[in-house]
Each structure stands twice: as structure tokens, then as C-alpha cells.
Coordinates of C-alpha atoms and ligand atoms in Angstrom, one line a residue:
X1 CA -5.3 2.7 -35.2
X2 CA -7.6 3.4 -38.2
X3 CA -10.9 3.6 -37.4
X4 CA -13.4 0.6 -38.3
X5 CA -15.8 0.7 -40.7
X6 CA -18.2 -1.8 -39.0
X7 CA -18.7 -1.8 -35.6
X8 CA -17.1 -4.6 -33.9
X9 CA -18.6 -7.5 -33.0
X10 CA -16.1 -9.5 -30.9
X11 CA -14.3 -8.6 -27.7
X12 CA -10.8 -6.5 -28.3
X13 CA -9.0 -9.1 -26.4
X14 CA -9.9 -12.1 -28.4
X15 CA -9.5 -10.3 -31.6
X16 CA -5.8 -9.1 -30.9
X17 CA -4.8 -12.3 -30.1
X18 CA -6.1 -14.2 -33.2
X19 CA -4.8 -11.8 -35.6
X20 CA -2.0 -11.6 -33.9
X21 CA -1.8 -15.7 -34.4
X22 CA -3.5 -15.8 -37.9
X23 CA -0.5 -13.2 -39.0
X24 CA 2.3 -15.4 -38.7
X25 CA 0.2 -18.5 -39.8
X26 CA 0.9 -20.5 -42.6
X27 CA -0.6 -23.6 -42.7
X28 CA -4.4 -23.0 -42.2
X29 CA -7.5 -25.0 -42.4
X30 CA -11.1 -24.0 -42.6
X31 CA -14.5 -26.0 -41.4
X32 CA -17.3 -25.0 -42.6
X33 CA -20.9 -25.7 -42.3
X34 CA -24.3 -24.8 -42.9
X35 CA -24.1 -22.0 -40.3
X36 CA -21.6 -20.0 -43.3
X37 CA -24.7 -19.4 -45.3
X38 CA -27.6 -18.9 -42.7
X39 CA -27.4 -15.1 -43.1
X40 CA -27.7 -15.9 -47.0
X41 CA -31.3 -16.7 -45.9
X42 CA -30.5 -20.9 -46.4
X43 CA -31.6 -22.6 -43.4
X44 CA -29.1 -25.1 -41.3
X45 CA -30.0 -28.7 -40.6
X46 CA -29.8 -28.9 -37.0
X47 CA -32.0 -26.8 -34.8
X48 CA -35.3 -24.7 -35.6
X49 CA -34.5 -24.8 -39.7
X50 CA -34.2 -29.1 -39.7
X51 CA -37.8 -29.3 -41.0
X52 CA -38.7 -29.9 -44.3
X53 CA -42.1 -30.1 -44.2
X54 CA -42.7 -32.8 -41.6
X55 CA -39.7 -34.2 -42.7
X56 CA -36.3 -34.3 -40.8
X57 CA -34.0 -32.9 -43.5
X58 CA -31.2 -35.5 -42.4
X59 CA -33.9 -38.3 -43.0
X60 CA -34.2 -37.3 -46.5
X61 CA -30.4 -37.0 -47.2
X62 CA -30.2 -40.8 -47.2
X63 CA -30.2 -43.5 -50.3
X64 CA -32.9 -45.2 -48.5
X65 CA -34.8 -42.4 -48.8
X66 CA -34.3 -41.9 -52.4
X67 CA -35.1 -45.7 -53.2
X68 CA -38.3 -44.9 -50.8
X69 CA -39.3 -42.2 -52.2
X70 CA -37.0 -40.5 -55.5
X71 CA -40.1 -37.9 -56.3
X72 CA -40.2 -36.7 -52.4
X73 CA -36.2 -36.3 -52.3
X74 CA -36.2 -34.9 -55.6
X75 CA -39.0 -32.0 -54.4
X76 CA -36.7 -31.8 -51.5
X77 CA -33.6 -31.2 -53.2
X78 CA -35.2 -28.9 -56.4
X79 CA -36.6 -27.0 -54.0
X80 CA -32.8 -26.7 -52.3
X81 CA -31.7 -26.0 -55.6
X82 CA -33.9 -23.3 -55.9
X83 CA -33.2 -21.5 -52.9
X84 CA -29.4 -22.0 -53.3
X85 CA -30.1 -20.6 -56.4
X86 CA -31.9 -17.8 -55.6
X87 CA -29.2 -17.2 -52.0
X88 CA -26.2 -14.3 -52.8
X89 CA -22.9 -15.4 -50.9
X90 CA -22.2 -13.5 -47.7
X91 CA -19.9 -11.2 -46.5
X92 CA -17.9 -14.6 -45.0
X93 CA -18.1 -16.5 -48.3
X94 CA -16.1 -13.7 -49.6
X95 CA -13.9 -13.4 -46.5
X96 CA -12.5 -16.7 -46.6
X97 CA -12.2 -16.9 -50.5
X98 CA -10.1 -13.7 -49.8
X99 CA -7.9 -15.3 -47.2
X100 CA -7.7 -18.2 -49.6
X101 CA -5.9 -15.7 -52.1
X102 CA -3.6 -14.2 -49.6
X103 CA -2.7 -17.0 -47.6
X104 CA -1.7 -19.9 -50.0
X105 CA -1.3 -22.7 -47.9
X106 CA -4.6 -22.3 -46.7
X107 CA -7.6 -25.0 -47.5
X108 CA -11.3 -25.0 -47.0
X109 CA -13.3 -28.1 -45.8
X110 CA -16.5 -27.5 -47.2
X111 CA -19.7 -29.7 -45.8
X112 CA -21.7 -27.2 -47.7
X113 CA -23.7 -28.2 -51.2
X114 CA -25.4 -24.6 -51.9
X115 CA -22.4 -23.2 -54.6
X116 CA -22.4 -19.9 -52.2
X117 CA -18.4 -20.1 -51.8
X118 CA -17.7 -21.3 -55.6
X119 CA -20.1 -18.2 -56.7
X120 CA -17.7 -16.0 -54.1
X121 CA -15.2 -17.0 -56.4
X122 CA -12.9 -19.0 -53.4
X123 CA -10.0 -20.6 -55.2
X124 CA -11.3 -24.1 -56.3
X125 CA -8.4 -25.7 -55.6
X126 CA -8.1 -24.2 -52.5
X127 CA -12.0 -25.2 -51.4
X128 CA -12.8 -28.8 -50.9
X129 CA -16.4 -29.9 -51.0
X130 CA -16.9 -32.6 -48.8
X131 CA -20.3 -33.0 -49.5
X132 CA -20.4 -33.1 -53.2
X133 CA -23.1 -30.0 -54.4
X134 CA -26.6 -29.6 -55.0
X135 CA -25.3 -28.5 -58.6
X136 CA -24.2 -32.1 -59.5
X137 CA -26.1 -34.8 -60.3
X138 CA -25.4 -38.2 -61.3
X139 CA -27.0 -41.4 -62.1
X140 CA -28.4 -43.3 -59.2
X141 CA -28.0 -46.7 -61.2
X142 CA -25.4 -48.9 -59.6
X143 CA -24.0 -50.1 -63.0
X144 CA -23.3 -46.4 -64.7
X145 CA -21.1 -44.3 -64.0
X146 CA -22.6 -40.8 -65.4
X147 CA -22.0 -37.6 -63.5
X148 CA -22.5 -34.3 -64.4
X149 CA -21.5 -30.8 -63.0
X150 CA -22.6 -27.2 -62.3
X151 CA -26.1 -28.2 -63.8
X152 CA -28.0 -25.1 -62.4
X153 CA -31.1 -25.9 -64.7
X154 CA -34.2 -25.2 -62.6
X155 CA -36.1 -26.7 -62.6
X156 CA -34.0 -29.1 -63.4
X157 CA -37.2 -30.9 -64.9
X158 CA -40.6 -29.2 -65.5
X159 CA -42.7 -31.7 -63.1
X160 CA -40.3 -30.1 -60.6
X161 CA -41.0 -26.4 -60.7
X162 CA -42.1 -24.7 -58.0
X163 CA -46.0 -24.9 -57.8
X164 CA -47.2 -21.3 -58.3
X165 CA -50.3 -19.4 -56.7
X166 CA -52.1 -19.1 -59.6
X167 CA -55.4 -17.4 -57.2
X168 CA -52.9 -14.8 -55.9
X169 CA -55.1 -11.6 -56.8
X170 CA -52.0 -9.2 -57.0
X171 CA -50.7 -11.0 -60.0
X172 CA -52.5 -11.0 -63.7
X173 CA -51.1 -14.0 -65.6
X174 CA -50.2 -17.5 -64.1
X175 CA -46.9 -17.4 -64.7
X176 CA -46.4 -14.3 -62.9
X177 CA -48.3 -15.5 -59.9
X178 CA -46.5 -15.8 -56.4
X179 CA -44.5 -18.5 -56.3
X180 CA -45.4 -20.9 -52.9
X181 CA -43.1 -21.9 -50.6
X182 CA -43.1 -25.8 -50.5
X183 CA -41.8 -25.9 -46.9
X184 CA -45.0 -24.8 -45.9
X185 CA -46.9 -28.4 -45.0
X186 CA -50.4 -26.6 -46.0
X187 CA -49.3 -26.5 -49.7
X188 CA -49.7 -29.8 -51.5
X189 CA -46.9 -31.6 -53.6
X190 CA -48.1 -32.9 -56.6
X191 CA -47.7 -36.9 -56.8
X192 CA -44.9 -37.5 -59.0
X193 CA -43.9 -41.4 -60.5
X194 CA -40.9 -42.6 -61.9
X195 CA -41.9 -40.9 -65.4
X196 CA -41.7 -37.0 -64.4
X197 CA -38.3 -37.4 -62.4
X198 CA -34.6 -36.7 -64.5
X199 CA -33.2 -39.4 -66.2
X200 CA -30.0 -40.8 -67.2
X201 CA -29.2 -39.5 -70.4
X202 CA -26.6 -42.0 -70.9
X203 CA -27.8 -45.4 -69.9
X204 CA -31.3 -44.6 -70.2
X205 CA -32.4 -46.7 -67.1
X206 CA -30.9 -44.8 -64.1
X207 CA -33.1 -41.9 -62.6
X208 CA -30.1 -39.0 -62.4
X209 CA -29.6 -37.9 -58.3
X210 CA -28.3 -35.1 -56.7
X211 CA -24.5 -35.2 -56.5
X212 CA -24.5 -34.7 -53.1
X213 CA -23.4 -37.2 -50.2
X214 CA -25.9 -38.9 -48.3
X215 CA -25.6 -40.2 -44.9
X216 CA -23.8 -43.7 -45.0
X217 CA -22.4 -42.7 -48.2
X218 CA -18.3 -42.4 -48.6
X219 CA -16.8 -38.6 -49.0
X220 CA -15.9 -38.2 -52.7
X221 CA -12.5 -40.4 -53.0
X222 CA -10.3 -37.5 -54.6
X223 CA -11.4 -34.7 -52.5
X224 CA -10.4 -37.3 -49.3
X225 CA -6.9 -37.6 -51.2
X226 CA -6.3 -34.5 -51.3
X227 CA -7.5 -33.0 -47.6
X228 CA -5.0 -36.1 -46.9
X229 CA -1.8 -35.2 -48.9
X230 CA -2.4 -31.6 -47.6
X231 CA -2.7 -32.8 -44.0
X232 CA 0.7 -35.1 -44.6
X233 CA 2.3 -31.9 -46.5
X234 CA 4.0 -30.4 -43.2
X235 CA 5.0 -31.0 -40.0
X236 CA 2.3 -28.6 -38.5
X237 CA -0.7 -26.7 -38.9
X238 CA -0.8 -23.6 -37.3
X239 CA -5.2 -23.0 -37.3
X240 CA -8.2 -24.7 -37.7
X241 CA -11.4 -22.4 -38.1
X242 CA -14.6 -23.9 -37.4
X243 CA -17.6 -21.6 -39.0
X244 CA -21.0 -22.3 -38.6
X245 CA -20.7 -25.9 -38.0
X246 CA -22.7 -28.4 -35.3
X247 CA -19.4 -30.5 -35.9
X248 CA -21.1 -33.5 -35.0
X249 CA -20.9 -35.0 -38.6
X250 CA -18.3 -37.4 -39.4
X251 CA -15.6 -37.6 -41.0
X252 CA -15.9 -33.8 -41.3
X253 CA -16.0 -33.2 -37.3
X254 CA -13.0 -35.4 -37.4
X255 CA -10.2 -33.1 -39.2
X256 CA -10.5 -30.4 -35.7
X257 CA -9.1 -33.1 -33.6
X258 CA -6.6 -34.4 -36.5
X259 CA -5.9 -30.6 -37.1
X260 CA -5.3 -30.2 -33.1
X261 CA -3.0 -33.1 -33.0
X262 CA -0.8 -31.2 -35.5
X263 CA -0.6 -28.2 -33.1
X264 CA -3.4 -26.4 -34.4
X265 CA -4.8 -24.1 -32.1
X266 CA -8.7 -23.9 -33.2
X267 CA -11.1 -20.6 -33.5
X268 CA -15.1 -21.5 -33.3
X269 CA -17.6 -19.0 -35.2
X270 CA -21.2 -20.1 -33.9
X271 CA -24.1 -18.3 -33.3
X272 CA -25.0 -20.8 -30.4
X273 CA -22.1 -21.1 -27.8
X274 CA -22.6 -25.0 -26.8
X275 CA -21.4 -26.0 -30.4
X276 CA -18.1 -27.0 -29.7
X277 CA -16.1 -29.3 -31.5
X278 CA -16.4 -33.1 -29.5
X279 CA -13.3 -32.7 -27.7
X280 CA -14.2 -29.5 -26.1
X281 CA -12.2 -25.9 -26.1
X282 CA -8.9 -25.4 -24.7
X283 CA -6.6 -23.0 -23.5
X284 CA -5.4 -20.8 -26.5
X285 CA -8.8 -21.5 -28.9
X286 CA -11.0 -18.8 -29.3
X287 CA -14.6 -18.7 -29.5
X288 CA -16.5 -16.4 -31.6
X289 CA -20.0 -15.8 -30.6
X290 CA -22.3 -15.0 -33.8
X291 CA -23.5 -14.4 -36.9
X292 CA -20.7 -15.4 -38.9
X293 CA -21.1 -13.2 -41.8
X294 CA -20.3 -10.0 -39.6
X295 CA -17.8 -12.0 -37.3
X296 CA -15.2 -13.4 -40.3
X297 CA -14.7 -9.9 -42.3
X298 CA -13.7 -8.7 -39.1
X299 CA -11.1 -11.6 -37.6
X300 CA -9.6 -11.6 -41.0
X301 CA -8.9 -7.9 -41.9
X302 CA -5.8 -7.7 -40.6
X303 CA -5.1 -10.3 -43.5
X304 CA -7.3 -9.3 -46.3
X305 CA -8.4 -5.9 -45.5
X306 CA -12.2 -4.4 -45.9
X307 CA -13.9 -6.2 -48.5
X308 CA -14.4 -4.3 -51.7
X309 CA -16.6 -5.1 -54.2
X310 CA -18.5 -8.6 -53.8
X311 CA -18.9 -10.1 -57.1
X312 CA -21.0 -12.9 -57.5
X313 CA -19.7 -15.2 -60.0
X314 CA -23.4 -16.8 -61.1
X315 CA -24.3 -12.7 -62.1
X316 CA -21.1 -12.5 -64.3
Ligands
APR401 N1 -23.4 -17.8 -38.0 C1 -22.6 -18.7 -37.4 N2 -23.1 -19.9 -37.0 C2 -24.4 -20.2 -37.2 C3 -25.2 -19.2 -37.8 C4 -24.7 -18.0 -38.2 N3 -25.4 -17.0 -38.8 N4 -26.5 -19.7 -37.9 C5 -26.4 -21.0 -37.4 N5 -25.1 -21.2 -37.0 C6 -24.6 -22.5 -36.4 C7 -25.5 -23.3 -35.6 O1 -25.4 -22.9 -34.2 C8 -24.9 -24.7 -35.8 O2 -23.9 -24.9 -34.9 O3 -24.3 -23.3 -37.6 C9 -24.4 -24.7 -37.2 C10 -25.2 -25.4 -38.2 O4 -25.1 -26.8 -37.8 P1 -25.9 -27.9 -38.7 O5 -27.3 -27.5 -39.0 O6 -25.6 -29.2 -38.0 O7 -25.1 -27.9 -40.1 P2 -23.7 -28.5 -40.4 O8 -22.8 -28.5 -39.3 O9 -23.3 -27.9 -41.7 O10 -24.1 -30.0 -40.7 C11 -23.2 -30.9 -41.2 O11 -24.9 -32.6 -41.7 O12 -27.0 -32.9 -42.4 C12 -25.7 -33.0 -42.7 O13 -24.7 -33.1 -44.8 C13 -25.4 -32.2 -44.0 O14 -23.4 -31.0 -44.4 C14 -24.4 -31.2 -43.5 C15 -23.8 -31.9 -42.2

């Protein structure tokens, strides 16, 4: 056997025995969640990165909380915008979008909203974002109907730029001064009203919100239609993957067990090795323990080989 060029990060064992299965695959699903991108340097929700400030992030992902407070979410979210922005795909991003091209009956469930997968170029229609993305935004107003997509403007108003260390004494102009990091609960917010937040461009009333799915909201109606004709389209599914994901968010957590009942056998990548999917492990899963940017490049070569070159389509 050729030699590796990473060292390997999972036991021999394990890793025969999924290849062996994800060879003869054809029908494949992907789960994905925040975990995906934590080595992109974006934090998860659950756990030690679920503060935003002194906020629970979850709290902030809801309507109420917009209605509450639109200039707090909207910090919250420009801010994610930001990072996202800022965040280069990792060496799974591209892993899976690589699968995606050799395996064609393959589909990714995607809860995440940071564009890392689209930027690793994963087929789109091959990737289905559950979640909606940071990248969208729409109008909050219950009578219009505008939406609009891959608006990476950022700030996406000026009232929402990141505030800027204007005192830092390694920088000579203001504009160059080091930019704060609005996590931190000992740098202030500035108060924002109505008037400094995005509007509506097309009915002029609505504040525009991120296109994004809040808790309590319904799954976007066409992505659900499709995960559904897909699910219907054979008699089986031969592997669910599970990467980076708590798994405790429905409907998303719900598609392992609908996945299993289909004869699925399921494969967890988690850094933490009590995440497991509701209905537990059994005989014939695999768990993956770890980072899953170094795990995912190596479970798939035997499909889609060493990754070459990892372009990122926002540099293009
Ligand atoms: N590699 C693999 N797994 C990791 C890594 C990593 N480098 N880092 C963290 N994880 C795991 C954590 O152990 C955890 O199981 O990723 C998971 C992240 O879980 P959550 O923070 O709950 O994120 P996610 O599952 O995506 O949340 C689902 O909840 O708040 C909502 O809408 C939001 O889409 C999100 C949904």
C-alpha cells in the first residue's frame, strides 16, 4: 500500500471497514453541522463557543429576538458575516464537495449558514442548506416578499462595521487601526435605532433580515422538497455521515433515523465522543473521534484521492 501523506488519525480497523462500505455505496447522505467549520476558526453553538457576548447565541437566532431587539441581532449576525467572511473552507469542505463530484447520488444536508462549503465549490445542487445562509437576507415584513442572495456587502450597512481601535498605538491612521473583536463583552456596541439598520429596498417599510432560519421558523419549503424526493428516489440508502453535528436540532437530527430506517448504516465525525445521534450507535456505525477537517480527507481517499489544490471560490 502507498504510503500516506498525513499521518493517520483514525484506527486501521475502522477505516478499512468504511471504505470498504463507502466503495460500493451509492446512495449517500451527509449531516453536517457547525463542527465542519470549527477548524476554519468559526465557533459552534453548543459548548464553550455558544456565547456571544452574554448572550446565548441560540437566543439570538429567534424572531422574537429580532422584534426585541433588530440592532442587537443585526450586530450579532454582521459580525457572523464578518467572520464567515473572513473564515477559508477546510480541508473537509473540500473533501465532501469532492465526494459530491465522484459520487453522484450523493447529497449534503447542510445546517450551516457561513458559505464555507459553496466557497469549496460543493455541487449546489448536490448541497442543501437547511438553514438558509448568512449571505441572504430578506425583508422581515410579513406583507413582502423580497429576498435577496449571496449579498456579501460588509458591512452590509456602515452603522454596522466593526468598531475599530482607533488608540491602538501600532497603527497610524484610523482606518488602519486594529479592528475589536465584538465578542469581547468589555467592548461597547454602539446603540443603534430603527434608522441605521438595512432596509427594504422594495417596499420601503420592512427592515431587511438575515436569510437564515430561526428557531421556530419552517426549513426553506423547496430545499425540504427536495431532501424529500431524494429520500423517496430509492429503495435504500446505503450511508449517512454525521460531521460535526450536536444532532439535537430538529428536523435536521431527524433525517439519521429516517436515513437508518432505509438501511443506512451511519458514520459520526465529532470531536466530543457523547455526541451521538438520539437513537444511539449500533453495531456496523462507526465513530470517528476528532477534528473533522483531518478525519474526512482521510475516510474519503479511497474515493477522491489526496486533495490537490483548494481553491476558494470567493478569491476567484
Ligand atoms: N471536528 C468535528 N466535530 C467538532 C469539531 C471539529 N473540529 N469542533 C466541534 N465539533 C462538534 C461538537 O462536539 C458538536 O457536537 O461539532 C458539534 C457542534 O454542535 P452545535 O454547536 O450544536 O452545532 P450544530 O449541530 O451545527 O447546531 C445545529 O443549531 O443553533 C442552531 O441553527 C443552528 O445550525 C445550527 C443548529
Amino acid at each position: 500500500m502507498a504510503a500516506s501523506a498525513r499521518p493517520s488519525v483514525v484506527p486501521q480497523k475502522d477505516l478499512e471497514s468504511f471504505q470498504e462500505h463507502l466503495d460500493k455505496s451509492t446512495r449517500i447522505l451527509a449531516l453536517i453541522g457547525a463542527g465542519l467549520s470549527a477548524s476554519s476558526g468559526l465557533p459552534t453553538f453548543r459548548g464553550a463557543g455558544g456565547l456571544w457576548r452574554t448572550h446565548d447565541a441560540t437566543q439570538l437566532a429567534t424572531p422574537e429576538a429580532f422584534g426585541r431587539d433588530p440592532g442587537l441581532v443585526w450586530q450579532f449576525y454582521s459580525y457572523r458575516r464578518h467572520m464567515a467572511l473572513k473564515a477559508k473552507p477546510n480541508p473537509a469542505h473540500y473533501a465532501l464537495a469532492e465526494l459530491a463530484r465522484k459520487k453522484e447520488d450523493f447529497i449534503t444536508l447542510s445546517q450551516n449558514v457561513d458559505g464555507l462549503s459553496p466557497r469549496a465549490k460543493h455541487p449546489p445542487d448536490q448541497l442543501k442548506l437547511l438553514h438558509g445562509s448568512l449571505f441572504d437576507v430578506k425583508c422581515s415584513d410579513f406583507f413582502c416578499n423580497y429576498v435577496e442572495s449571496n449579498n456579501y456587502t460588509d458591512p452590509i450597512v456602515p452603522a454596522l462595521a466593526i468598531p475599530t481601535d482607533e488608540s491602538d498605538p501600532t497603527t497610524t491612521s484610523a482606518l488602519a487601526a486594529r479592528e475589536l473583536d465584538i465578542s469581547d463583552i468589555n467592548v461597547d456596541l454602539p446603540e443603534l435605532t430603527f434608522s441605521h439598520l438595512p432596509r427594504c429596498p422594495k417596499c420601503k417599510r420592512g427592515l431587511l433580515r438575515p436569510g437564515v432560519v430561526w428557531f421556530g421558523e419552517q426549513l426553506p419549503a423547496k430545499v425540504m422538497r427536495d431532501i424529500e424526493e431524494w429520500m423517496v428516489g430509492g429503495d435504500k440508502i446505503d450511508l449517512i455521515m454525521v460531521i460535526g453535528t450536536s444532532a439535537r436540532v430538529y428536523p435536521a437530527a431527524g433525517y439519521v433515523d429516517a436515513a437508518r430506517a432505509k438501511g443506512a448504516r451511519v458514520a459520526i465525525v465529532n470531536m466530543d465522543k457523547n455526541d451521538v445521534p438520539a437513537s444511539g450507535l449500533y453495531k456496523g456505525d462507526w465513530f470517528f473521534e476528532g477534528d473533522a477537517a483531518q478525519i474526512m480527507p482521510e475516510i474519503l481517499k479511497g474515493v477522491i484521492g489526496e486533495l490537490g489544490d483548494m481553491p476558494d471560490a470567493a478569491e476567484e
